[in-house]
């Protein structure tokens, strides 16, 4: 279980760090900004998860591999900036990959700390959406989880597969792969087909009443 969590965590860190670096390049940040955004996107969700379940110090800080992978991903996006700037849509694909990997790794680690099924699913979702949220906030955008198609729902679905597989005592690795594929697939299909959760209806803004002009005193 620990090996599975580590592999999923490192893979998710790399993919999300790439998406953070690409977002930084798109917004014309300097080298420090690219590396900072790569680390933030790649590790925010995992750090939040570890702090909630009491796995301190968080793995992203305690294990040099997390920092190293984030810096490598950021450096790759920086040196290939002329090409990355043309691949804005690729950020969403990488984001979907990181979302799926982190959703299942978060749920898997939560289960290893003996959390109940529902908290484990929620923690998996939080692990998946945390990095993308911080990345968007740092570049002054509304986080994707609050405005885009089936973002948190996809992460929750992937985490639910892991929790269900654990309850049924299925092998952990295949179950995690199925959960990641489901999450990534839902996210990408929702982007392609425009699937969205319902939004609150807004009425057309009404103009304030303007009192009529009194012309009685006009000469």
C-alpha positions as semicolon CSV with decimal commas, in nm:
position;residue;x (nm);y (nm);z (nm)
1;X;0,000;0,000;0,000
2;X;0,282;0,242;0,088
3;X;0,461;0,167;-0,240
4;X;0,142;0,222;-0,438
5;X;0,078;0,555;-0,268
6;X;0,436;0,666;-0,335
7;X;0,421;0,575;-0,705
8;X;0,083;0,745;-0,756
9;X;0,195;1,047;-0,557
10;X;0,516;1,098;-0,753
11;X;0,340;1,047;-1,087
12;X;0,066;1,291;-0,990
13;X;0,322;1,541;-0,862
14;X;0,509;1,535;-1,193
15;X;0,196;1,573;-1,407
16;X;0,046;1,850;-1,195
17;X;0,384;2,024;-1,175
18;X;0,395;2,023;-1,555
19;X;0,050;2,180;-1,566
20;X;0,161;2,442;-1,314
21;X;0,471;2,521;-1,516
22;X;0,271;2,549;-1,838
23;X;0,023;2,782;-1,671
24;X;0,314;2,996;-1,548
25;X;0,466;3,008;-1,897
26;X;0,129;3,106;-2,044
27;X;0,106;3,394;-1,795
28;X;0,464;3,503;-1,873
29;X;0,612;3,442;-1,528
30;X;0,990;3,437;-1,478
31;X;1,199;3,133;-1,385
32;X;1,127;3,164;-1,014
33;X;0,756;3,200;-1,088
34;X;0,756;2,890;-1,309
35;X;0,932;2,678;-1,045
36;X;0,710;2,812;-0,767
37;X;0,392;2,740;-0,960
38;X;0,519;2,392;-1,049
39;X;0,584;2,308;-0,685
40;X;0,255;2,457;-0,569
41;X;0,047;2,274;-0,829
42;X;0,231;1,947;-0,777
43;X;0,223;1,936;-0,399
44;X;-0,060;2,146;-0,252
45;X;-0,313;1,863;-0,258
46;X;-0,077;1,609;-0,104
47;X;0,037;1,847;0,169
48;X;-0,324;1,925;0,260
49;X;-0,409;1,553;0,271
50;X;-0,112;1,467;0,493
51;X;-0,185;1,749;0,738
52;X;-0,549;1,640;0,772
53;X;-0,469;1,274;0,843
54;X;-0,173;1,357;1,069
55;X;0,101;1,226;0,838
56;X;0,354;1,486;0,947
57;X;0,583;1,618;0,824
58;X;0,406;1,599;0,488
59;X;0,574;1,375;0,233
60;X;0,617;1,663;-0,011
61;X;0,842;1,835;0,243
62;X;1,002;1,534;0,408
63;X;1,096;1,347;0,087
64;X;1,336;1,523;-0,151
65;X;1,190;1,338;-0,449
66;X;0,875;1,547;-0,443
67;X;1,070;1,872;-0,458
68;X;1,308;1,729;-0,717
69;X;1,031;1,611;-0,948
70;X;0,854;1,946;-0,919
71;X;1,171;2,137;-1,008
72;X;1,246;1,906;-1,300
73;X;0,895;1,954;-1,437
74;X;0,918;2,330;-1,394
75;X;1,257;2,343;-1,564
76;X;1,127;2,138;-1,857
77;X;0,840;2,375;-1,914
78;X;1,070;2,678;-1,881
79;X;1,331;2,566;-2,136
80;X;1,061;2,454;-2,379
81;X;0,856;2,772;-2,333
82;X;0,839;2,854;-2,709
83;X;0,655;2,528;-2,763
84;X;0,458;2,523;-2,436
85;X;0,306;2,864;-2,501
86;X;0,132;2,716;-2,807
87;X;-0,010;2,423;-2,611
88;X;-0,253;2,600;-2,381
89;X;-0,513;2,326;-2,423
90;X;-0,256;2,069;-2,306
91;X;-0,275;2,219;-1,958
92;X;-0,627;2,079;-1,927
93;X;-0,514;1,731;-2,038
94;X;-0,226;1,729;-1,789
95;X;-0,459;1,866;-1,525
96;X;-0,697;1,575;-1,587
97;X;-0,410;1,329;-1,549
98;X;-0,293;1,482;-1,224
99;X;-0,650;1,495;-1,097
100;X;-0,698;1,121;-1,151
101;X;-0,364;1,018;-1,003
102;X;-0,402;1,233;-0,694
103;X;-0,766;1,136;-0,637
104;X;-0,677;0,768;-0,611
105;X;-0,355;0,825;-0,417
106;X;-0,539;1,045;-0,167
107;X;-0,811;0,787;-0,112
108;X;-0,555;0,506;-0,088
109;X;-0,348;0,686;0,173
110;X;-0,658;0,782;0,369
111;X;-0,761;0,416;0,381
112;X;-0,412;0,318;0,497
113;X;-0,467;0,553;0,792
114;X;-0,795;0,369;0,867
115;X;-1,036;0,644;0,769
116;X;-1,397;0,547;0,704
117;X;-1,518;0,521;0,342
118;X;-1,687;0,861;0,310
119;X;-1,399;1,062;0,463
120;X;-1,156;0,864;0,247
121;X;-1,348;0,957;-0,068
122;X;-1,366;1,324;0,032
123;X;-0,995;1,328;0,112
124;X;-0,920;1,171;-0,225
125;X;-1,121;1,443;-0,394
126;X;-0,945;1,712;-0,191
127;X;-0,605;1,570;-0,282
128;X;-0,701;1,582;-0,648
129;X;-0,835;1,937;-0,659
130;X;-0,591;2,104;-0,419
131;X;-0,300;2,158;-0,657
132;X;-0,515;2,291;-0,939
133;X;-0,693;2,530;-0,705
134;X;-0,370;2,683;-0,575
135;X;-0,226;2,703;-0,927
136;X;-0,528;2,898;-1,052
137;X;-0,533;3,128;-0,750
138;X;-0,164;3,215;-0,795
139;X;-0,228;3,329;-1,153
140;X;-0,540;3,523;-1,048
141;X;-0,796;3,291;-1,209
142;X;-1,116;3,145;-1,066
143;X;-1,023;2,786;-0,971
144;X;-1,135;2,528;-1,226
145;X;-1,315;2,331;-0,955
146;X;-1,558;2,620;-0,910
147;X;-1,638;2,687;-1,275
148;X;-1,552;2,396;-1,504
149;X;-1,714;2,072;-1,612
150;X;-1,719;1,781;-1,368
151;X;-1,388;1,860;-1,198
152;X;-1,451;1,769;-0,836
153;X;-1,716;1,513;-0,935
154;X;-1,462;1,329;-1,151
155;X;-1,212;1,322;-0,863
156;X;-1,482;1,196;-0,627
157;X;-1,574;0,918;-0,871
158;X;-1,214;0,802;-0,896
159;X;-1,175;0,803;-0,519
160;X;-1,504;0,612;-0,483
161;X;-1,369;0,329;-0,701
162;X;-1,068;0,294;-0,469
163;X;-1,287;0,290;-0,159
164;X;-1,527;0,038;-0,312
165;X;-1,240;-0,187;-0,417
166;X;-1,097;-0,174;-0,067
167;X;-1,435;-0,266;0,083
168;X;-1,462;-0,561;-0,157
169;X;-1,100;-0,662;-0,083
170;X;-0,997;-0,630;-0,446
171;X;-0,628;-0,591;-0,543
172;X;-0,517;-0,235;-0,469
173;X;-0,313;-0,160;-0,781
174;X;-0,571;-0,257;-1,048
175;X;-0,843;-0,084;-0,849
176;X;-0,637;0,235;-0,832
177;X;-0,571;0,223;-1,206
178;X;-0,943;0,180;-1,279
179;X;-1,024;0,473;-1,051
180;X;-0,763;0,695;-1,216
181;X;-0,882;0,605;-1,566
182;X;-1,244;0,673;-1,470
183;X;-1,156;1,012;-1,324
184;X;-0,941;1,115;-1,621
185;X;-1,198;0,988;-1,870
186;X;-1,486;1,174;-1,705
187;X;-1,286;1,496;-1,695
188;X;-1,176;1,482;-2,058
189;X;-1,520;1,380;-2,188
190;X;-1,683;1,660;-1,990
191;X;-1,444;1,907;-2,153
192;X;-1,515;1,773;-2,500
193;X;-1,892;1,757;-2,464
194;X;-1,945;2,055;-2,238
195;X;-2,100;1,862;-1,950
196;X;-2,170;2,095;-1,660
197;X;-2,344;2,094;-1,327
198;X;-2,649;2,322;-1,310
199;X;-2,590;2,685;-1,229
200;X;-2,817;2,920;-1,041
201;X;-3,049;3,111;-1,278
202;X;-3,000;3,486;-1,286
203;X;-3,272;3,730;-1,381
204;X;-3,194;4,018;-1,612
205;X;-3,079;4,321;-1,414
206;X;-3,360;4,567;-1,371
207;X;-3,306;4,940;-1,419
208;X;-3,379;5,154;-1,118
209;X;-3,696;5,357;-1,142
210;X;-3,626;5,710;-1,264
211;X;-3,879;5,971;-1,155
212;X;-4,034;6,172;-1,439
213;X;-3,896;6,517;-1,503
214;X;-4,127;6,797;-1,391
215;X;-4,151;7,063;-1,661
216;X;-4,421;7,269;-1,486
217;X;-4,175;7,545;-1,389
218;X;-4,018;7,564;-1,733
219;X;-4,080;7,909;-1,888
